[in-house]
PDB file of C-alpha atoms and ligand atoms in Angstrom:
ATOM      1  CA  MET A   1      -0.773  26.340   4.027  1.00 92.00           C
ATOM      2  CA  VAL A   2      -2.294  23.219   4.623  1.00 96.00           C
ATOM      3  CA  SER A   3      -2.698  21.205   7.947  1.00 97.00           C
ATOM      4  CA  HIS A   4      -3.299  17.268   8.556  1.00 96.00           C
ATOM      5  CA  ARG A   5      -6.142  18.835  10.256  1.00 97.00           C
ATOM      6  CA  ASP A   6      -7.780  19.427   6.808  1.00 97.00           C
ATOM      7  CA  TYR A   7      -7.390  15.752   6.317  1.00 98.00           C
ATOM      8  CA  ALA A   8      -9.550  14.933   9.917  1.00 96.00           C
ATOM      9  CA  ASN A   9     -13.831  14.051   9.736  1.00 96.00           C
ATOM     10  CA  ASP A  10     -16.193  13.525  11.918  1.00 96.00           C
ATOM     11  CA  VAL A  11     -17.056   9.810  11.884  1.00 97.00           C
ATOM     12  CA  ARG A  12     -15.304   7.971  15.307  1.00 96.00           C
ATOM     13  CA  PRO A  13     -12.864   4.917  14.067  1.00 97.00           C
ATOM     14  CA  THR A  14     -13.880   1.367  15.711  1.00 97.00           C
ATOM     15  CA  TRP A  15     -10.894   0.785  15.236  1.00 98.00           C
ATOM     16  CA  CYS A  16      -9.991  -1.307  19.290  1.00 98.00           C
ATOM     17  CA  PRO A  17      -7.600   0.637  21.209  1.00 97.00           C
ATOM     18  CA  GLY A  18      -3.771  -0.683  20.656  1.00 97.00           C
ATOM     19  CA  CYS A  19      -4.278  -0.677  17.412  1.00 98.00           C
ATOM     20  CA  GLY A  20      -1.449   0.052  14.995  1.00 98.00           C
ATOM     21  CA  ASN A  21      -3.395   1.893  12.873  1.00 98.00           C
ATOM     22  CA  TYR A  22      -3.892   4.310  15.042  1.00 98.00           C
ATOM     23  CA  GLY A  23      -0.478   5.039  13.684  1.00 98.00           C
ATOM     24  CA  ILE A  24      -0.982   5.338  10.223  1.00 98.00           C
ATOM     25  CA  TRP A  25      -3.276   7.121  10.049  1.00 98.00           C
ATOM     26  CA  ASN A  26      -1.718  10.234  11.670  1.00 98.00           C
ATOM     27  CA  ALA A  27       0.755   9.536   9.084  1.00 98.00           C
ATOM     28  CA  ILE A  28      -1.336   9.496   6.304  1.00 98.00           C
ATOM     29  CA  LYS A  29      -1.948  12.822   7.286  1.00 98.00           C
ATOM     30  CA  ARG A  30       0.128  14.368   8.715  1.00 98.00           C
ATOM     31  CA  ALA A  31       2.285  13.156   5.251  1.00 98.00           C
ATOM     32  CA  LEU A  32      -0.559  14.547   2.799  1.00 98.00           C
ATOM     33  CA  ALA A  33      -0.178  17.834   4.660  1.00 98.00           C
ATOM     34  CA  GLN A  34       3.228  18.472   4.446  1.00 98.00           C
ATOM     35  CA  ALA A  35       2.975  18.033   0.547  1.00 98.00           C
ATOM     36  CA  GLY A  36       1.090  20.442   0.563  1.00 98.00           C
ATOM     37  CA  LEU A  37      -1.829  18.391  -0.933  1.00 98.00           C
ATOM     38  CA  ALA A  38      -5.036  19.467  -0.226  1.00 98.00           C
ATOM     39  CA  PRO A  39      -7.711  16.489   0.607  1.00 98.00           C
ATOM     40  CA  HIS A  40      -9.510  17.504  -2.969  1.00 98.00           C
ATOM     41  CA  GLU A  41      -5.712  17.141  -4.184  1.00 98.00           C
ATOM     42  CA  VAL A  42      -4.711  13.401  -3.975  1.00 98.00           C
ATOM     43  CA  MET A  43      -7.645  10.215  -4.160  1.00 98.00           C
ATOM     44  CA  MET A  44      -7.066   7.197  -1.913  1.00 98.00           C
ATOM     45  CA  VAL A  45      -8.388   3.523  -2.347  1.00 98.00           C
ATOM     46  CA  THR A  46      -8.939   1.012   0.592  1.00 98.00           C
ATOM     47  CA  GLY A  47      -9.337  -2.736  -0.215  1.00 98.00           C
ATOM     48  CA  ILE A  48     -11.308  -4.861   2.540  1.00 97.00           C
ATOM     49  CA  GLY A  49      -9.988  -5.096   6.079  1.00 97.00           C
ATOM     50  CA  CYS A  50      -9.757  -2.623   8.960  1.00 97.00           C
ATOM     51  CA  GLY A  51      -6.727  -0.137   7.856  1.00 97.00           C
ATOM     52  CA  SER A  52      -8.573  -0.599   4.778  1.00 97.00           C
ATOM     53  CA  LYS A  53     -11.367   1.636   6.600  1.00 97.00           C
ATOM     54  CA  MET A  54      -9.072   4.515   6.372  1.00 97.00           C
ATOM     55  CA  ASN A  55     -10.291   6.925   3.974  1.00 96.00           C
ATOM     56  CA  ASP A  56     -13.956   5.784   5.738  1.00 97.00           C
ATOM     57  CA  TYR A  57     -12.084   8.110   8.847  1.00 98.00           C
ATOM     58  CA  THR A  58     -10.203  11.031   6.819  1.00 98.00           C
ATOM     59  CA  HIS A  59     -11.997  14.232   4.435  1.00 98.00           C
ATOM     60  CA  ILE A  60     -10.735  12.775   1.605  1.00 98.00           C
ATOM     61  CA  ASN A  61     -11.400  11.293  -1.956  1.00 98.00           C
ATOM     62  CA  GLY A  62     -12.110   7.501  -1.636  1.00 97.00           C
ATOM     63  CA  LEU A  63     -12.265   4.915  -3.442  1.00 97.00           C
ATOM     64  CA  HIS A  64     -13.243   1.478  -0.866  1.00 97.00           C
ATOM     65  CA  THR A  65     -13.253  -0.685  -3.161  1.00 97.00           C
ATOM     66  CA  LEU A  66     -12.973  -5.385  -3.288  1.00 97.00           C
ATOM     67  CA  HIS A  67     -11.330  -7.638  -1.282  1.00 97.00           C
ATOM     68  CA  GLY A  68      -7.795  -7.780  -3.050  1.00 98.00           C
ATOM     69  CA  ARG A  69      -9.103  -5.457  -5.556  1.00 98.00           C
ATOM     70  CA  THR A  70      -7.465  -2.032  -4.622  1.00 98.00           C
ATOM     71  CA  LEU A  71      -4.210  -1.630  -6.539  1.00 98.00           C
ATOM     72  CA  ALA A  72      -6.682  -2.804 -10.068  1.00 98.00           C
ATOM     73  CA  LEU A  73      -8.898   0.140  -8.938  1.00 98.00           C
ATOM     74  CA  ALA A  74      -5.767   2.792  -7.994  1.00 98.00           C
ATOM     75  CA  SER A  75      -5.072   1.458 -11.272  1.00 98.00           C
ATOM     76  CA  GLY A  76      -7.801   2.379 -13.077  1.00 97.00           C
ATOM     77  CA  PHE A  77      -8.442   5.278 -11.108  1.00 97.00           C
ATOM     78  CA  ARG A  78      -4.446   6.542 -12.092  1.00 98.00           C
ATOM     79  CA  LEU A  79      -4.478   5.649 -15.845  1.00 97.00           C
ATOM     80  CA  ALA A  80      -8.638   7.987 -15.823  1.00 96.00           C
ATOM     81  CA  ASN A  81      -7.100  10.732 -14.223  1.00 97.00           C
ATOM     82  CA  HIS A  82      -2.706  10.115 -14.497  1.00 97.00           C
ATOM     83  CA  GLU A  83      -2.652  13.697 -12.563  1.00 97.00           C
ATOM     84  CA  MET A  84      -4.006  13.201  -9.119  1.00 98.00           C
ATOM     85  CA  PRO A  85      -1.581  11.125  -6.212  1.00 98.00           C
ATOM     86  CA  VAL A  86      -2.746   8.609  -5.776  1.00 98.00           C
ATOM     87  CA  ILE A  87      -2.274   6.278  -2.424  1.00 98.00           C
ATOM     88  CA  ALA A  88      -3.565   2.422  -1.499  1.00 98.00           C
ATOM     89  CA  VAL A  89      -3.968   1.385   2.117  1.00 98.00           C
ATOM     90  CA  HIS A  90      -4.918  -1.816   2.527  1.00 98.00           C
ATOM     91  CA  GLY A  91      -3.754  -4.868   5.277  1.00 98.00           C
ATOM     92  CA  ASP A  92      -1.112  -7.856   4.321  1.00 98.00           C
ATOM     93  CA  GLY A  93      -4.371 -10.423   3.182  1.00 98.00           C
ATOM     94  CA  ASP A  94      -5.820  -8.125   0.885  1.00 98.00           C
ATOM     95  CA  ALA A  95      -2.074  -6.806  -0.674  1.00 98.00           C
ATOM     96  CA  TRP A  96      -0.936 -10.335  -0.767  1.00 98.00           C
ATOM     97  CA  GLY A  97      -3.640 -13.164  -0.771  1.00 98.00           C
ATOM     98  CA  GLU A  98      -6.659 -11.900  -2.115  1.00 98.00           C
ATOM     99  CA  GLY A  99      -4.258  -8.985  -4.753  1.00 98.00           C
ATOM    100  CA  GLY A 100      -1.039 -10.942  -5.254  1.00 97.00           C
ATOM    101  CA  ASN A 101      -2.247 -11.433  -8.325  1.00 97.00           C
ATOM    102  CA  HIS A 102      -2.710  -7.794  -9.042  1.00 98.00           C
ATOM    103  CA  PHE A 103       0.444  -6.926  -6.707  1.00 98.00           C
ATOM    104  CA  MET A 104       2.854  -8.609  -9.391  1.00 97.00           C
ATOM    105  CA  HIS A 105       1.360  -7.211 -11.819  1.00 98.00           C
ATOM    106  CA  THR A 106       1.192  -3.693 -11.170  1.00 98.00           C
ATOM    107  CA  VAL A 107       5.334  -3.302  -9.697  1.00 98.00           C
ATOM    108  CA  ARG A 108       6.177  -4.834 -12.982  1.00 97.00           C
ATOM    109  CA  ARG A 109       4.143  -2.236 -14.727  1.00 97.00           C
ATOM    110  CA  ASN A 110       6.086   0.575 -12.778  1.00 98.00           C
ATOM    111  CA  ILE A 111       1.973   2.882 -12.450  1.00 98.00           C
ATOM    112  CA  GLY A 112       2.506   6.119  -9.887  1.00 98.00           C
ATOM    113  CA  ILE A 113       0.283   4.667  -7.015  1.00 98.00           C
ATOM    114  CA  VAL A 114       1.735   5.163  -3.494  1.00 98.00           C
ATOM    115  CA  ASP A 115       0.983   1.266  -2.086  1.00 98.00           C
ATOM    116  CA  LEU A 116       1.006   1.508   1.910  1.00 98.00           C
ATOM    117  CA  VAL A 117       0.699  -1.774   3.504  1.00 98.00           C
ATOM    118  CA  GLU A 118      -0.672  -1.847   6.587  1.00 98.00           C
ATOM    119  CA  ASN A 119       1.461  -5.042   7.877  1.00 98.00           C
ATOM    120  CA  ASN A 120      -0.091  -7.431  11.049  1.00 98.00           C
ATOM    121  CA  HIS A 121       0.576 -10.885   9.903  1.00 98.00           C
ATOM    122  CA  ILE A 122      -2.984 -12.179   9.672  1.00 97.00           C
ATOM    123  CA  TYR A 123      -6.430 -11.177   8.259  1.00 97.00           C
ATOM    124  CA  ALA A 124      -7.446  -9.348  11.964  1.00 97.00           C
ATOM    125  CA  LEU A 125     -11.281  -8.289  10.367  1.00 96.00           C
ATOM    126  CA  THR A 126     -13.003 -11.267   9.799  1.00 95.00           C
ATOM    127  CA  LYS A 127     -11.196 -12.238  13.549  1.00 95.00           C
ATOM    128  CA  GLY A 128      -8.031 -13.712  13.491  1.00 96.00           C
ATOM    129  CA  GLN A 129      -7.266 -15.782  10.271  1.00 97.00           C
ATOM    130  CA  TYR A 130      -3.327 -16.391   8.722  1.00 97.00           C
ATOM    131  CA  SER A 131      -2.439 -14.804   6.170  1.00 98.00           C
ATOM    132  CA  PRO A 132       0.157 -14.385   3.190  1.00 98.00           C
ATOM    133  CA  THR A 133       2.588 -12.811   6.343  1.00 98.00           C
ATOM    134  CA  THR A 134       2.590 -15.165   8.991  1.00 98.00           C
ATOM    135  CA  HIS A 135       5.320 -16.365  10.525  1.00 97.00           C
ATOM    136  CA  GLN A 136       5.370 -20.340  10.011  1.00 97.00           C
ATOM    137  CA  GLY A 137       4.373 -21.696  13.996  1.00 97.00           C
ATOM    138  CA  THR A 138       1.765 -19.094  14.549  1.00 96.00           C
ATOM    139  CA  VAL A 139      -1.457 -20.563  16.308  1.00 96.00           C
ATOM    140  CA  THR A 140      -4.170 -18.658  14.443  1.00 96.00           C
ATOM    141  CA  LYS A 141      -7.999 -19.080  13.725  1.00 94.00           C
ATOM    142  CA  THR A 142      -7.418 -21.293  10.854  1.00 96.00           C
ATOM    143  CA  SER A 143      -4.025 -23.103  11.958  1.00 97.00           C
ATOM    144  CA  PRO A 144      -5.145 -24.431  14.646  1.00 96.00           C
ATOM    145  CA  GLN A 145      -1.677 -26.377  14.722  1.00 96.00           C
ATOM    146  CA  GLY A 146       0.521 -22.823  13.888  1.00 97.00           C
ATOM    147  CA  ALA A 147       0.792 -21.976  10.375  1.00 97.00           C
ATOM    148  CA  LEU A 148       2.375 -24.901   8.461  1.00 97.00           C
ATOM    149  CA  GLU A 149       3.203 -22.338   5.864  1.00 96.00           C
ATOM    150  CA  GLN A 150       6.360 -20.115   5.073  1.00 96.00           C
ATOM    151  CA  PRO A 151       5.726 -16.944   5.100  1.00 98.00           C
ATOM    152  CA  LEU A 152       6.051 -14.688   1.593  1.00 98.00           C
ATOM    153  CA  TYR A 153       8.207 -11.492   1.926  1.00 98.00           C
ATOM    154  CA  PRO A 154       6.768  -9.147  -0.172  1.00 98.00           C
ATOM    155  CA  LEU A 155       9.577  -7.095  -0.519  1.00 98.00           C
ATOM    156  CA  ALA A 156      12.159  -9.844  -2.464  1.00 98.00           C
ATOM    157  CA  VAL A 157       9.512 -10.193  -4.641  1.00 98.00           C
ATOM    158  CA  ALA A 158       8.442  -6.103  -5.425  1.00 98.00           C
ATOM    159  CA  ILE A 159      12.651  -5.824  -5.972  1.00 98.00           C
ATOM    160  CA  THR A 160      12.912  -9.226  -8.417  1.00 98.00           C
ATOM    161  CA  GLN A 161      10.079  -7.871  -9.911  1.00 97.00           C
ATOM    162  CA  GLY A 162      11.190  -4.774 -11.253  1.00 97.00           C
ATOM    163  CA  ALA A 163      10.089  -2.696  -8.568  1.00 98.00           C
ATOM    164  CA  THR A 164      11.727   1.422  -8.180  1.00 98.00           C
ATOM    165  CA  PHE A 165      10.878   2.171  -4.353  1.00 98.00           C
ATOM    166  CA  VAL A 166      10.876  -0.578  -1.641  1.00 99.00           C
ATOM    167  CA  ALA A 167      10.518   0.302   1.502  1.00 98.00           C
ATOM    168  CA  ARG A 168       9.647  -0.522   5.225  1.00 98.00           C
ATOM    169  CA  GLY A 169       8.086   1.159   7.717  1.00 98.00           C
ATOM    170  CA  PHE A 170       6.821   1.127  12.496  1.00 98.00           C
ATOM    171  CA  SER A 171       3.550   2.034  12.991  1.00 97.00           C
ATOM    172  CA  LEU A 172       4.436   3.708  15.709  1.00 97.00           C
ATOM    173  CA  ASP A 173       7.666   5.690  14.433  1.00 98.00           C
ATOM    174  CA  ILE A 174       4.827   8.458  12.924  1.00 98.00           C
ATOM    175  CA  ALA A 175       7.073  10.107  12.043  1.00 98.00           C
ATOM    176  CA  GLY A 176       9.434   8.237  10.177  1.00 98.00           C
ATOM    177  CA  LEU A 177       6.307   6.779   8.304  1.00 98.00           C
ATOM    178  CA  SER A 178       5.313  10.609   7.847  1.00 98.00           C
ATOM    179  CA  GLU A 179       9.215  10.848   6.077  1.00 98.00           C
ATOM    180  CA  LEU A 180       8.545   7.760   3.501  1.00 98.00           C
ATOM    181  CA  ILE A 181       5.486   8.264   2.482  1.00 98.00           C
ATOM    182  CA  VAL A 182       6.571  12.375   1.285  1.00 98.00           C
ATOM    183  CA  ALA A 183       9.207  10.567  -0.089  1.00 98.00           C
ATOM    184  CA  ALA A 184       6.570   7.909  -1.932  1.00 98.00           C
ATOM    185  CA  LEU A 185       4.517  10.901  -3.324  1.00 98.00           C
ATOM    186  CA  ASN A 186       7.400  12.530  -4.950  1.00 98.00           C
ATOM    187  CA  HIS A 187       8.025   9.300  -6.593  1.00 98.00           C
ATOM    188  CA  ARG A 188       8.617   7.860 -10.297  1.00 95.00           C
ATOM    189  CA  GLY A 189       5.869   5.072 -10.245  1.00 98.00           C
ATOM    190  CA  TYR A 190       4.358   2.736  -7.762  1.00 98.00           C
ATOM    191  CA  ALA A 191       6.228   2.876  -4.579  1.00 98.00           C
ATOM    192  CA  LEU A 192       5.657   0.249  -1.990  1.00 98.00           C
ATOM    193  CA  ILE A 193       5.546   0.924   1.866  1.00 99.00           C
ATOM    194  CA  ASP A 194       5.053  -2.123   3.684  1.00 98.00           C
ATOM    195  CA  VAL A 195       4.164  -0.818   7.467  1.00 98.00           C
ATOM    196  CA  MET A 196       4.992  -3.175  10.512  1.00 98.00           C
ATOM    197  CA  GLN A 197       1.627  -2.871  12.484  1.00 98.00           C
ATOM    198  CA  VAL A 198       0.467  -4.350  15.401  1.00 98.00           C
ATOM    199  CA  CYS A 199      -2.777  -5.966  15.791  1.00 98.00           C
ATOM    200  CA  ALA A 200      -3.217  -5.695  19.396  1.00 97.00           C
ATOM    201  CA  THR A 201      -6.279  -7.897  19.411  1.00 97.00           C
ATOM    202  CA  PHE A 202      -6.122 -10.919  17.047  1.00 97.00           C
ATOM    203  CA  ASN A 203      -1.527 -10.934  17.191  1.00 96.00           C
ATOM    204  CA  ARG A 204      -0.754  -9.786  20.541  1.00 95.00           C
ATOM    205  CA  ARG A 205       2.981 -11.899  20.210  1.00 95.00           C
ATOM    206  CA  MET A 206       4.026  -9.176  18.472  1.00 97.00           C
ATOM    207  CA  ASN A 207       2.922  -6.010  20.165  1.00 97.00           C
ATOM    208  CA  TYR A 208       5.220  -2.538  20.650  1.00 97.00           C
ATOM    209  CA  ASP A 209       8.369  -4.107  22.554  1.00 97.00           C
ATOM    210  CA  TRP A 210       8.424  -6.918  20.481  1.00 98.00           C
ATOM    211  CA  TYR A 211       9.528  -4.841  17.374  1.00 98.00           C
ATOM    212  CA  ARG A 212      11.041  -2.171  19.428  1.00 97.00           C
ATOM    213  CA  GLN A 213      13.282  -4.616  19.808  1.00 98.00           C
ATOM    214  CA  ARG A 214      14.213  -5.710  16.006  1.00 98.00           C
ATOM    215  CA  VAL A 215      13.085  -3.073  14.413  1.00 98.00           C
ATOM    216  CA  TYR A 216      15.817  -1.110  12.844  1.00 98.00           C
ATOM    217  CA  LYS A 217      16.830   1.929  10.403  1.00 98.00           C
ATOM    218  CA  LEU A 218      19.086   1.496   7.300  1.00 98.00           C
ATOM    219  CA  SER A 219      20.161   4.196   7.710  1.00 97.00           C
ATOM    220  CA  ASP A 220      21.811   4.401  10.612  1.00 97.00           C
ATOM    221  CA  GLU A 221      23.780   1.621   9.056  1.00 96.00           C
ATOM    222  CA  GLY A 222      25.140   2.647   5.742  1.00 97.00           C
ATOM    223  CA  HIS A 223      22.598   0.925   3.446  1.00 98.00           C
ATOM    224  CA  ASP A 224      22.845   2.322   0.009  1.00 98.00           C
ATOM    225  CA  PRO A 225      18.646   2.262  -1.583  1.00 98.00           C
ATOM    226  CA  SER A 226      20.494   2.749  -5.401  1.00 98.00           C
ATOM    227  CA  ASP A 227      21.877  -0.491  -4.660  1.00 98.00           C
ATOM    228  CA  ARG A 228      20.035  -3.237  -5.635  1.00 98.00           C
ATOM    229  CA  MET A 229      21.259  -6.244  -4.433  1.00 98.00           C
ATOM    230  CA  ALA A 230      22.213  -5.072  -0.990  1.00 98.00           C
ATOM    231  CA  ALA A 231      18.044  -4.195  -1.578  1.00 98.00           C
ATOM    232  CA  LEU A 232      17.372  -7.760  -2.183  1.00 98.00           C
ATOM    233  CA  ALA A 233      19.908  -8.706   1.046  1.00 98.00           C
ATOM    234  CA  LYS A 234      18.037  -6.676   3.233  1.00 98.00           C
ATOM    235  CA  ALA A 235      14.798  -7.183   2.247  1.00 98.00           C
ATOM    236  CA  LEU A 236      15.647 -11.044   3.288  1.00 98.00           C
ATOM    237  CA  GLU A 237      16.187 -10.016   6.310  1.00 98.00           C
ATOM    238  CA  TYR A 238      12.734 -10.250   7.608  1.00 98.00           C
ATOM    239  CA  PRO A 239      10.414 -12.404   7.621  1.00 97.00           C
ATOM    240  CA  GLY A 240      13.327 -15.220   7.882  1.00 92.00           C
ATOM    241  CA  GLY A 241      15.548 -13.500  10.107  1.00 92.00           C
ATOM    242  CA  GLU A 242      15.086 -11.692  13.676  1.00 93.00           C
ATOM    243  CA  ARG A 243      15.428  -7.767  12.716  1.00 98.00           C
ATOM    244  CA  ILE A 244      13.297  -5.893  10.368  1.00 98.00           C
ATOM    245  CA  PRO A 245      15.111  -3.361   8.544  1.00 98.00           C
ATOM    246  CA  SER A 246      13.110  -0.347   8.003  1.00 98.00           C
ATOM    247  CA  GLY A 247      13.178   3.135   5.638  1.00 98.00           C
ATOM    248  CA  ILE A 248      14.432   2.942   2.475  1.00 98.00           C
ATOM    249  CA  LEU A 249      15.460   0.271   1.114  1.00 98.00           C
ATOM    250  CA  TYR A 250      15.535   0.740  -3.127  1.00 98.00           C
ATOM    251  CA  GLN A 251      14.714   3.557  -4.827  1.00 98.00           C
ATOM    252  CA  ASP A 252      15.086   4.525  -8.716  1.00 98.00           C
ATOM    253  CA  GLU A 253      14.583   7.261 -10.221  1.00 98.00           C
ATOM    254  CA  SER A 254      15.595   6.211 -13.754  1.00 98.00           C
ATOM    255  CA  GLN A 255      12.968   4.365 -15.072  1.00 97.00           C
ATOM    256  CA  PRO A 256       9.798   5.719 -16.942  1.00 97.00           C
ATOM    257  CA  ALA A 257       6.221   5.727 -14.973  1.00 98.00           C
ATOM    258  CA  TYR A 258       3.573   2.877 -16.849  1.00 97.00           C
ATOM    259  CA  GLU A 259       1.672   6.569 -17.450  1.00 96.00           C
ATOM    260  CA  GLU A 260       4.438   8.199 -18.861  1.00 96.00           C
ATOM    261  CA  GLN A 261       4.662   6.209 -21.527  1.00 97.00           C
ATOM    262  CA  LEU A 262       1.125   5.829 -23.239  1.00 96.00           C
ATOM    263  CA  ALA A 263       1.318   8.342 -26.301  1.00 94.00           C
ATOM    264  CA  THR A 264      -3.036   9.406 -25.057  1.00 91.00           C
ATOM    265  CA  LEU A 265      -2.166  11.357 -22.025  1.00 94.00           C
ATOM    266  CA  GLY A 266       0.482  12.331 -23.832  1.00 91.00           C
ATOM    267  CA  ALA A 267      -2.721  15.164 -24.533  1.00 90.00           C
ATOM    268  CA  GLY A 268      -3.696  15.526 -20.398  1.00 93.00           C
ATOM    269  CA  ALA A 269      -5.241  13.168 -18.289  1.00 95.00           C
ATOM    270  CA  LEU A 270      -8.482  11.560 -19.303  1.00 93.00           C
ATOM    271  CA  ILE A 271     -10.862  12.964 -17.602  1.00 92.00           C
ATOM    272  CA  SER A 272      -9.976  16.603 -19.118  1.00 92.00           C
ATOM    273  CA  GLN A 273      -9.343  15.766 -22.480  1.00 91.00           C
ATOM    274  CA  PRO A 274     -12.495  16.053 -24.998  1.00 85.00           C
ATOM    275  CA  TYR A 275     -15.236  12.953 -24.369  1.00 74.00           C
ATOM    276  CA  ALA A 276     -15.123  11.623 -28.331  1.00 67.00           C
ATOM    277  CA  THR A 277     -18.612   9.872 -29.020  1.00 62.00           C
ATOM    278  CA  ARG A 278     -19.408   7.845 -32.340  1.00 60.00           C
ATOM    279  CA  PRO A 279     -22.457   8.946 -34.475  1.00 65.00           C
ATOM    280  CA  ALA A 280     -25.382   6.585 -33.756  1.00 65.00           C
ATOM    281  CA  ALA A 281     -25.651   4.367 -37.024  1.00 66.00           C
ATOM    282  CA  ASP A 282     -21.661   3.317 -35.784  1.00 74.00           C
ATOM    283  CA  TYR A 283     -22.940   1.644 -33.202  1.00 76.00           C
ATOM    284  CA  ARG A 284     -25.872   0.016 -35.464  1.00 80.00           C
ATOM    285  CA  GLN A 285     -22.797  -1.172 -38.216  1.00 81.00           C
ATOM    286  CA  LEU A 286     -21.260  -2.618 -34.746  1.00 79.00           C
ATOM    287  CA  VAL A 287     -25.139  -4.051 -34.287  1.00 83.00           C
ATOM    288  CA  ARG A 288     -25.413  -5.253 -37.267  1.00 84.00           C
ATOM    289  CA  GLU A 289     -21.930  -6.638 -37.632  1.00 85.00           C
ATOM    290  CA  TYR A 290     -22.303  -8.752 -34.242  1.00 84.00           C
ATOM    291  CA  ALA A 291     -25.784 -10.039 -34.553  1.00 80.00           C
TER     292      ALA A 291
HETATM  293 FE1  SF4 B 301      -6.544  -3.163  14.635  1.00 90.73          FE
HETATM  294 FE2  SF4 B 301      -6.455  -5.905  15.120  1.00 90.73          FE
HETATM  295 FE3  SF4 B 301      -8.290  -3.876  16.034  1.00 90.73          FE
HETATM  296 FE4  SF4 B 301      -8.257  -4.986  13.869  1.00 90.73          FE
HETATM  297  S1  SF4 B 301      -8.380  -6.034  15.025  1.00 90.73           S
HETATM  298  S2  SF4 B 301      -9.085  -2.748  14.403  1.00 90.73           S
HETATM  299  S3  SF4 B 301      -5.976  -4.299  12.855  1.00 90.73           S
HETATM  300  S4  SF4 B 301      -5.985  -3.790  16.592  1.00 90.73           S
END
């Protein structure tokens, strides 16, 4: 039986005291154990950011990639070995700033990746610049007069672009977040989880009390996750409003994942298929063609 302790290594996190990443880290390890996945049976792909150090602190297969390229690398890995679950872990800047382009296209392809975004509404590792989800008017290092831009509605973008699993968690609700991750791991295709994460150092206004007063569970209000328009209405509640819906906003298991439709993968994962080499003569012919 797999335990969350199997995911422990001896590297001590450098996160600040009170950082929401501790709760997310706990939830991920518990969810992976609950899903019965041993550390060698799952891949964690991260980008750049405080929370992207997650695979340094976890005993797991890991790819620590470039800023904003998390989903591109996770997609590549998934296509090379679609038999292994892939969890992408990165922050709001990595996911929706530098990685915004990859986000849209990963959503519409419906590739089987669990995309966990630690949304602390700020660039934290680089010491507090405003990000795509920073609230309008927030004073940061790069917005001394208050952020002028409208914050992104990532869940609404995902739903309108055809996402088949869209959820929101909260770093303080470890049990609830674990449940969401398990549901996302069992989902057929791309699964987005937007996690409300406290940054205790560079976004002190949005502290645990601030979230406690606003986050509510969709399951307490009779939300139907199969209703796409109801999900879109919920996705538009935040960041514009004062209430933050959490839980599964939208889920559709009727759509095939991208990798299910690739004929090449019908014979099994690419990594387990015979490695075909061309005769040397073919390469000489190619060189002549391009010379
Ligand atoms: Fe966490 Fe913020 Fe510290 Fe980064 S700067 S470790 S996000 S509290």
